[in-house]
Coordinates of C-alpha atoms in Angstrom, one line a residue:
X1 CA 83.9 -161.7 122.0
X2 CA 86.0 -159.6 123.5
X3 CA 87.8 -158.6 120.7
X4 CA 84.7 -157.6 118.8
X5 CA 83.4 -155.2 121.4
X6 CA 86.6 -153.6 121.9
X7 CA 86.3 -153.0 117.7
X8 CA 82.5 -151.8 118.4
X9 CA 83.7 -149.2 120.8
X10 CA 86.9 -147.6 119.3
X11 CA 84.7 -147.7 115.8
X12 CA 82.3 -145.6 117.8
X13 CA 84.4 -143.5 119.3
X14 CA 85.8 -142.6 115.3
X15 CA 82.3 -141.9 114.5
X16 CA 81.9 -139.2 117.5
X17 CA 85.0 -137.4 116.6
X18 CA 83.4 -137.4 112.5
X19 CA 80.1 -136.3 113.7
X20 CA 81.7 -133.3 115.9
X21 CA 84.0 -132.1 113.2
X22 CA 81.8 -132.3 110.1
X23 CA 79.9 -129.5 108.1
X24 CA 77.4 -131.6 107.3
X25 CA 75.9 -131.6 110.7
X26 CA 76.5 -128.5 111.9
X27 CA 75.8 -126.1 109.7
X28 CA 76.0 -123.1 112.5
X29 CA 77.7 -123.2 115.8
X30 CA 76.1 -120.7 119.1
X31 CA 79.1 -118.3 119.5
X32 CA 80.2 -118.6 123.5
X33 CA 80.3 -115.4 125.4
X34 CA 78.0 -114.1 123.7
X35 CA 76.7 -111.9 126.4
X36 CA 80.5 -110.6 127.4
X37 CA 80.3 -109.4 123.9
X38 CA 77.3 -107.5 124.4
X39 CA 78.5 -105.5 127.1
X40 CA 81.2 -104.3 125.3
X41 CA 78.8 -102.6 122.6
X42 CA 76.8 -101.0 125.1
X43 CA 79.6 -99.6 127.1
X44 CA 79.8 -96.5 126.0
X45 CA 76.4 -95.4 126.2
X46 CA 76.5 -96.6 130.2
X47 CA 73.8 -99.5 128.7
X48 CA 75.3 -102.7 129.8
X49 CA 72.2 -104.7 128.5
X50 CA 72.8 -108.8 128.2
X51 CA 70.1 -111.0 126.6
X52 CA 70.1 -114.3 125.9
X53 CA 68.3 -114.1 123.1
X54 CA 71.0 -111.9 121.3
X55 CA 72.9 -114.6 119.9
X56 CA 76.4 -114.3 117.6
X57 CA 76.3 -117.3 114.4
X58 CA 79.1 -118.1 112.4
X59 CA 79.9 -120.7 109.6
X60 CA 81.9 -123.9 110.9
X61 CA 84.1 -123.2 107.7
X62 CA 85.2 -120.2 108.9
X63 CA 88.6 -119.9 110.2
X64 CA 88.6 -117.1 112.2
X65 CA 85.4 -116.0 113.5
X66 CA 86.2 -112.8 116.0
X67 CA 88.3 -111.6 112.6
X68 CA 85.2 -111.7 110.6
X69 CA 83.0 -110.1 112.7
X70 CA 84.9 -107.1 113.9
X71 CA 87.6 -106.3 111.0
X72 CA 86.0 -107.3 107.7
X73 CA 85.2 -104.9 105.1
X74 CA 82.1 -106.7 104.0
X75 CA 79.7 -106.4 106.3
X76 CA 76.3 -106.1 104.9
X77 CA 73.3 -105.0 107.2
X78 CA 69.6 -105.4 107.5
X79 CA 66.4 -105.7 109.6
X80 CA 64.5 -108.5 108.8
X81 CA 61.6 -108.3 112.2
X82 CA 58.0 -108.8 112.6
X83 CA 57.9 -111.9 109.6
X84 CA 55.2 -112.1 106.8
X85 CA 55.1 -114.0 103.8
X86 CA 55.9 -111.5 101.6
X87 CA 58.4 -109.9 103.8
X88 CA 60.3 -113.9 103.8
X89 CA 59.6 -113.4 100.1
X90 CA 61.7 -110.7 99.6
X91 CA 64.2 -112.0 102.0
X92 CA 65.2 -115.0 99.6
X93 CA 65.2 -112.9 96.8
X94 CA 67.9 -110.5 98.4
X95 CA 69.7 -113.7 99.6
X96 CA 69.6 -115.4 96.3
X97 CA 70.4 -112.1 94.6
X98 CA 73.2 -111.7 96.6
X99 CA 74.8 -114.3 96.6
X100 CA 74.5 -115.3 92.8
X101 CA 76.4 -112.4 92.0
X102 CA 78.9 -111.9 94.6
X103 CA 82.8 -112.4 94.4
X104 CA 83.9 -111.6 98.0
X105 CA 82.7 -113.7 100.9
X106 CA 79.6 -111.6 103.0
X107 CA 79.3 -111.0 106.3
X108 CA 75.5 -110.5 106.6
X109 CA 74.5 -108.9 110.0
X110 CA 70.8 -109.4 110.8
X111 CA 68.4 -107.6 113.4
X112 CA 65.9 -110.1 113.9
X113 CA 63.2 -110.8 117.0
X114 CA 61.9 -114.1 118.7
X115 CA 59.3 -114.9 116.3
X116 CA 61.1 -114.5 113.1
X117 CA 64.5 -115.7 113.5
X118 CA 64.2 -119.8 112.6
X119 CA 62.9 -118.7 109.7
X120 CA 65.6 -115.8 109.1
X121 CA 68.7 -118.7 109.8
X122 CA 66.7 -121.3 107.7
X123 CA 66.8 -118.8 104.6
X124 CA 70.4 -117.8 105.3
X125 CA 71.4 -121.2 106.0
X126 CA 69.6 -122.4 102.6
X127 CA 71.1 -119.7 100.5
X128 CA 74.7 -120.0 102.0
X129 CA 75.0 -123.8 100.8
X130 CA 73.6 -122.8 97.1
X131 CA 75.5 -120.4 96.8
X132 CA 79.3 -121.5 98.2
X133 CA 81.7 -120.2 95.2
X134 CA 82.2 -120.6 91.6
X135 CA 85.0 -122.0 89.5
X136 CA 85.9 -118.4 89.2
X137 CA 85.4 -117.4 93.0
X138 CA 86.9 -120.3 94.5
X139 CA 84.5 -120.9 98.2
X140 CA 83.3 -118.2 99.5
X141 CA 83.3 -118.6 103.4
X142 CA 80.2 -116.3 104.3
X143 CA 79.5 -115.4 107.7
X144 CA 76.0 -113.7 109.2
X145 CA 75.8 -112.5 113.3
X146 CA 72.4 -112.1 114.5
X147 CA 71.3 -109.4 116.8
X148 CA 68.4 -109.2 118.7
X149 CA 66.0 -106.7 117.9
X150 CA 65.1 -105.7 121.3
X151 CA 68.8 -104.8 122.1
X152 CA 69.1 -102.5 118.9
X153 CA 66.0 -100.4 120.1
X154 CA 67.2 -99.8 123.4
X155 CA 70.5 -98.7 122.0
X156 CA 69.2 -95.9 120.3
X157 CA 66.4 -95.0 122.2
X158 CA 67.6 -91.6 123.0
X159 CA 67.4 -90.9 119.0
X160 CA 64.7 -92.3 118.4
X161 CA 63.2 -90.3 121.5
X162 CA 64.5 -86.8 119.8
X163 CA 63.7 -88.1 116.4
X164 CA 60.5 -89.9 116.2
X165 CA 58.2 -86.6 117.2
X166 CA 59.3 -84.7 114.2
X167 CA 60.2 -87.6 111.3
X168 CA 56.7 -89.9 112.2
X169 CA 53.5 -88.6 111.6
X170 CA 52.3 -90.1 114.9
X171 CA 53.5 -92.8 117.8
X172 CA 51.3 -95.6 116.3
X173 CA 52.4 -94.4 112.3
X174 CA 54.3 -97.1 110.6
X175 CA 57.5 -95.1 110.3
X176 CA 57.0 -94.6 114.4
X177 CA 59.2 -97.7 115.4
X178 CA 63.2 -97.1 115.9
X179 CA 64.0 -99.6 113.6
X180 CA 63.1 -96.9 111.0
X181 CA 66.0 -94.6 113.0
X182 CA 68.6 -97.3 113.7
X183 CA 70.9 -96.4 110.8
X184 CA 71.2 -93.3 112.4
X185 CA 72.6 -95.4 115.8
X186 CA 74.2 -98.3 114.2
X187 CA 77.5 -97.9 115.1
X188 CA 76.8 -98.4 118.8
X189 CA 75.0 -101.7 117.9
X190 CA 78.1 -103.2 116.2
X191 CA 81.7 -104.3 117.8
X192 CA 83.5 -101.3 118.2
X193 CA 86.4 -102.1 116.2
X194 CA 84.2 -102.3 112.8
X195 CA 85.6 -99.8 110.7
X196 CA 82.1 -99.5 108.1
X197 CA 79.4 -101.1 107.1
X198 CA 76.2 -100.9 104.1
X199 CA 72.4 -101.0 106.1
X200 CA 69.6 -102.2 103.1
X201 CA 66.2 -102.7 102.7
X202 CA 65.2 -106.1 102.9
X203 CA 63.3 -105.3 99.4
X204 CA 66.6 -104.8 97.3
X205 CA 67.8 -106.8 94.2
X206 CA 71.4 -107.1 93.4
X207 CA 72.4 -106.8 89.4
X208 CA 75.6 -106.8 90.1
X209 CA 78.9 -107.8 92.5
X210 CA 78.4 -106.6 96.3
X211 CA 82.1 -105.6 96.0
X212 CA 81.6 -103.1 93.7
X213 CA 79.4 -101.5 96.1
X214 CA 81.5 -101.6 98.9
X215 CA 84.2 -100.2 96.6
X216 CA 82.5 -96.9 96.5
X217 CA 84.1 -96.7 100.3
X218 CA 87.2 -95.9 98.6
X219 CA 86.0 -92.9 96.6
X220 CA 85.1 -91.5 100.4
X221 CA 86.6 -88.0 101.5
X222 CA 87.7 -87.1 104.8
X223 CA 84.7 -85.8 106.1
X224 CA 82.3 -88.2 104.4
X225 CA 80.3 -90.0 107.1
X226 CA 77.6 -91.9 104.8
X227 CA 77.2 -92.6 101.3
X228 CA 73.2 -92.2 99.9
X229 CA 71.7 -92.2 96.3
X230 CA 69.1 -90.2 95.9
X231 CA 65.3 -89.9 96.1
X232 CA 63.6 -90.4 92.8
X233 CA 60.5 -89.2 93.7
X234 CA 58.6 -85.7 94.1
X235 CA 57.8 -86.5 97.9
X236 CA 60.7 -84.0 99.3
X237 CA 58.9 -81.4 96.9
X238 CA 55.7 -82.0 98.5
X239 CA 57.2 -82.1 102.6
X240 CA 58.8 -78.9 101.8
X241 CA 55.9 -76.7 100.0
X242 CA 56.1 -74.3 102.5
X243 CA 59.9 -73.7 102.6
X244 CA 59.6 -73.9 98.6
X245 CA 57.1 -71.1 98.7
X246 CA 58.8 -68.8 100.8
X247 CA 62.5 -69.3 98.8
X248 CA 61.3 -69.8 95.3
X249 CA 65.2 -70.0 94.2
X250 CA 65.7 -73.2 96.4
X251 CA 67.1 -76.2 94.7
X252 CA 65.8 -78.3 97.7
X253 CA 63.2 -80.8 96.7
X254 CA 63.9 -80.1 93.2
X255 CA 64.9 -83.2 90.5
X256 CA 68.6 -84.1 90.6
X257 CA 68.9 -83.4 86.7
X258 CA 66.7 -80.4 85.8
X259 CA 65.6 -79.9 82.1
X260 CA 64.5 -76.3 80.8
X261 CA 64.1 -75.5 77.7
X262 CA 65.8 -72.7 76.3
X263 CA 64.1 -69.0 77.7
X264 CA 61.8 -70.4 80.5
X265 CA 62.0 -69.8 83.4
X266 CA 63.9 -72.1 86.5
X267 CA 60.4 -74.0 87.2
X268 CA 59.0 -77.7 86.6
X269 CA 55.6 -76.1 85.3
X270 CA 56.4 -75.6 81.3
X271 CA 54.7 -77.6 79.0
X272 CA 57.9 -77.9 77.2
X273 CA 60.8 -79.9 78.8
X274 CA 63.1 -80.7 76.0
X275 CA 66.9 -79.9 77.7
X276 CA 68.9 -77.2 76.4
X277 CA 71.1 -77.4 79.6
X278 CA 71.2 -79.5 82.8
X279 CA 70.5 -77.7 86.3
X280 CA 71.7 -80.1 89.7
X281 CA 68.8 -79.5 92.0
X282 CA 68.3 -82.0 95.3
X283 CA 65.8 -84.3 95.5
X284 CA 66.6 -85.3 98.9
X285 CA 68.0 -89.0 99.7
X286 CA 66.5 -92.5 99.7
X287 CA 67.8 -94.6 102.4
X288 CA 67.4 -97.8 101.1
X289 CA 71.3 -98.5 100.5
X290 CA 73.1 -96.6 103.5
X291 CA 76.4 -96.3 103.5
X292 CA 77.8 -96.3 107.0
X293 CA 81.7 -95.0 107.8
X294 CA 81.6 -96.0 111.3
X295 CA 84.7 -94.9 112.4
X296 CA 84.5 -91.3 111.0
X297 CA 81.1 -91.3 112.8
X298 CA 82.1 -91.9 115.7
X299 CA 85.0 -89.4 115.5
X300 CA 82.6 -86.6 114.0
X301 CA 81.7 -84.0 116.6
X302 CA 79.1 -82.0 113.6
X303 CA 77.3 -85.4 114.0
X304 CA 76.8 -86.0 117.9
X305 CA 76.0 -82.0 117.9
X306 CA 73.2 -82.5 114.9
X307 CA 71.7 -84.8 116.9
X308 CA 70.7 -83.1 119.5
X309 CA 67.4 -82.4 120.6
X310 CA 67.3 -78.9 120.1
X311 CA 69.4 -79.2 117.1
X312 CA 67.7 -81.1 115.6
X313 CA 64.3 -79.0 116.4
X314 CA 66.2 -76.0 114.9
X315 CA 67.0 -77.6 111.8
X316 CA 63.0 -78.9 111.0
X317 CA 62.1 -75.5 112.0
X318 CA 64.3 -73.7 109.8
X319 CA 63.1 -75.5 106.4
X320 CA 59.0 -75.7 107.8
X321 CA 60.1 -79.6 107.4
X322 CA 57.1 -82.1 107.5
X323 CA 58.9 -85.6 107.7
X324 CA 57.2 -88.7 107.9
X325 CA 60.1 -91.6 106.5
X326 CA 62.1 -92.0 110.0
X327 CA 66.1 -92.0 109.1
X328 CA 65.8 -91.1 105.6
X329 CA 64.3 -87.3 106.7
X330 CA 67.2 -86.8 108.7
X331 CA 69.7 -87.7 106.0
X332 CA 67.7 -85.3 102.9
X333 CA 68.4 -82.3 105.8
X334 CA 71.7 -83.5 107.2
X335 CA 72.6 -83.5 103.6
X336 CA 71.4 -80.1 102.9
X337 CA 72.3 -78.3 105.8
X338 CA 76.4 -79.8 105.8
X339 CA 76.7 -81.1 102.2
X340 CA 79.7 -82.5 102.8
X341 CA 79.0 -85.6 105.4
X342 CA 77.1 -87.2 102.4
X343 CA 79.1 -89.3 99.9
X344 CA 76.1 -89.1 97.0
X345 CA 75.7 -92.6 95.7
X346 CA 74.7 -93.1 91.3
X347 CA 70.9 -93.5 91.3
X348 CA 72.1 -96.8 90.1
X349 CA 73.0 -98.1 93.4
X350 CA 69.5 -97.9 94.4
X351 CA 67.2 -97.4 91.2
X352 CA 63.7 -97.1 93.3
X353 CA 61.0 -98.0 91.8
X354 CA 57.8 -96.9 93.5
X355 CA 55.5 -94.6 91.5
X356 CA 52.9 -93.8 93.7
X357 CA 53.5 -89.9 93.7
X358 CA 52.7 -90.2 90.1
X359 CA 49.3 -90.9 90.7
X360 CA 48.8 -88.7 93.7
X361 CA 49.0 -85.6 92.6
X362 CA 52.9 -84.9 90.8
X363 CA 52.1 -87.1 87.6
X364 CA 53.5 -84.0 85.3
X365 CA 56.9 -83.9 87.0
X366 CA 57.3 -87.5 88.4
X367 CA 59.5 -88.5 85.0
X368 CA 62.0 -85.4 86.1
X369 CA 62.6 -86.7 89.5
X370 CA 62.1 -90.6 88.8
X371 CA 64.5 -90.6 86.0
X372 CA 67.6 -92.6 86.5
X373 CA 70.5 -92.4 84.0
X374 CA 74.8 -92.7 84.6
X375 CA 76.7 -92.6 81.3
X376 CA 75.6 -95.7 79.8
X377 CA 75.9 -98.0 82.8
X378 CA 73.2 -100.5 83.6
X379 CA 71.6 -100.4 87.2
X380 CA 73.3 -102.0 89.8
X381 CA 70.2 -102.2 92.0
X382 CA 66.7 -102.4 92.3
X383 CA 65.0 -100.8 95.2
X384 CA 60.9 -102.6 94.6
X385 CA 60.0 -100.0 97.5
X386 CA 56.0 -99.8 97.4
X387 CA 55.8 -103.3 97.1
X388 CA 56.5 -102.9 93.5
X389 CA 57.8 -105.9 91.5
X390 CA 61.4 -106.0 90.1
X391 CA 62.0 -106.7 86.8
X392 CA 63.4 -110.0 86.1

């Protein structure tokens, strides 16, 4: 009798060490010290905020998880807050289209709140075990880090003070909430030692490898801070009517590739648009794929000065600017007024696909600004911004 009990408990013990080691059970693991963490991000904006709901998640099958999350050159943002069906919609169709194509292992960074986060890590988890690797990728050890939504805003709350006034049409707008500004702050959100980063809309499609994407880092200059496609739609030419009309030779808010027929005159209003030559003009840029340097941001002295208050105040002032579309103003005049902080992303990157300016008042110039062509390739992303459906 003895003997068998003494059987019963060193079998159990066996089990025990199984159930602690194995996958299977624990699909994420709480990441200790989390809140040591925290005050290193806020450090150096004197905002040493701790929560206990801002919590770090890692995959067991990762090997080294502080390596991941400050070092890797994949990491892959976006705000997924105030849940809905069709915003979870969208959310598994990023994940899934993701994932399917990918060739490098992610590390997805998600600001989340209370109330949406199980469902957040149940779609992450779900799509993470689908989609492990291929015969061709080998297993892909994807990571995601969750960050509480809370913290984010009060780590930009000075920009979104400055900013929200002139890029909002009102406090209680839908573009009003800093989460529409927090590319602009991002790199005090994340551990200091990340070197870049890609912020999306939740309401991408991926057509093609991530990597290829975050390749594009590499074609960065010097001075390059963030990398935008841009805007393919007439709404820059309508916020800036009354800069347009007092410098009718501006290129600002015209269509990236300009038609005119041979004789006319430099304008969008000829019935006849077949192209004799092409004329750049600058739509403005679409911050639904941001490209983020981090550490050149953080370097950049042009940046901390542009976003000052009165800076900034000067700048709206100076082209009679009407914003309404939070970080995505700032960027269309950053990009105007110091060309060379942008790295301009291939409309491909981020082929947007909302047409409502077409029925609201630009339909005979919307095809000049929506059009999206680069040499032949085939788009690499589908913005459905507007709620409108991607194609399959």
């Amino acid at each position: 009798m003895n003997r068998v009990l003494l059987i019963l408990i060193v079998s159990s013990g066996f089990l025990l060490i199984i159930y602690a080691n194995n996958d299977m059970f624990h699909p994420t693991v709480l990441q200790r010290g989390a809140e040591t963490q925290l005050e290193m991000h806020g450090g150096s904006h004197g905002q040493h905020h701790t929560s206990n709901k801002h919590r770090y998640h890692y995959r067991r099958n990762a090997t080294d998880f502080n390596a991941g999350h400050s070092s890797s050159n994949y990491n892959l943002f976006l705000i997924f807050a105030n849940e809905n069906e069709s915003l979870k919609h969208k959310l598994d169709l990023f994940l899934k289209s993701l994932l399917k194509y990918t060739s490098i292992s992610v590390h997805l960074h998600v600001i989340t709140d209370e109330n949406s986060q199980v469902s957040l890590e149940n779609s992450i988890n779900t799509m993470f075990h689908k989609y492990r690797g291929n015969r061709l990728t080998g297993r892909l050890n994807h990571l995601y880090t969750i960050y509480d939504v809370n913290d984010a805003r009060l780590k930009i709350k000075d920009i979104h003070e400055s900013l929200m006034p002139l890029f909002s049409y009102n406090s209680g707008s839908y573009y009003s909430d800093p989460l529409f500004l927090l590319s602009l702050g991002l790199h005090r959100i994340v551990d200091p030692a990340m070197k870049r980063g890609i912020l999306v809309d939740c309401d991408i499609v991926f057509r093609s490898d991530a990597k290829e994407l975050f390749d594009e880092f590499n074609k960065f200059s010097d001075e390059n801070l963030f990398g935008l496609g841009p805007e393919l739609t007439p709404v820059y030419r309508h916020v800036l009517y009354k800069y347009r009309a007092k410098n009718p030779g501006t290129n600002f808010g015209n269509p990236y590739d300009m038609y005119f027929p041979e004789g006319s005159s430099d304008t969008l209003d000829d019935d006849n648009l077949r192209a004799k030559y092409i004329k750049h003009g600058y739509p403005g840029l679409n911050s639904g794929v941001v490209m983020l340097n981090f550490e050149a941001i953080r370097q950049s002295k042009l940046y901390e000065e542009t976003l000052k208050p009165e800076n900034i105040k000067n700048l709206v002032e100076k082209y009679y600017f009407k914003g309404h579309l939070g970080d995505q103003d700032f960027y269309t005049l950053l990009g105007y007024e110091f060309p060379a902080v942008i790295y301009y992303l291939d409309c491909i990157w981020n082929r947007q696909l909302c047409v409502w300016w077409r029925e609201h008042g630009y339909g005979e110039v919307f095809d000049a600004y929506f059009h999206c062509e680069s040499k032949g390739k085939s788009v690499k992303i589908y913005h459905g911004n507007c709620n409108t459906r991607v194609p399959e």
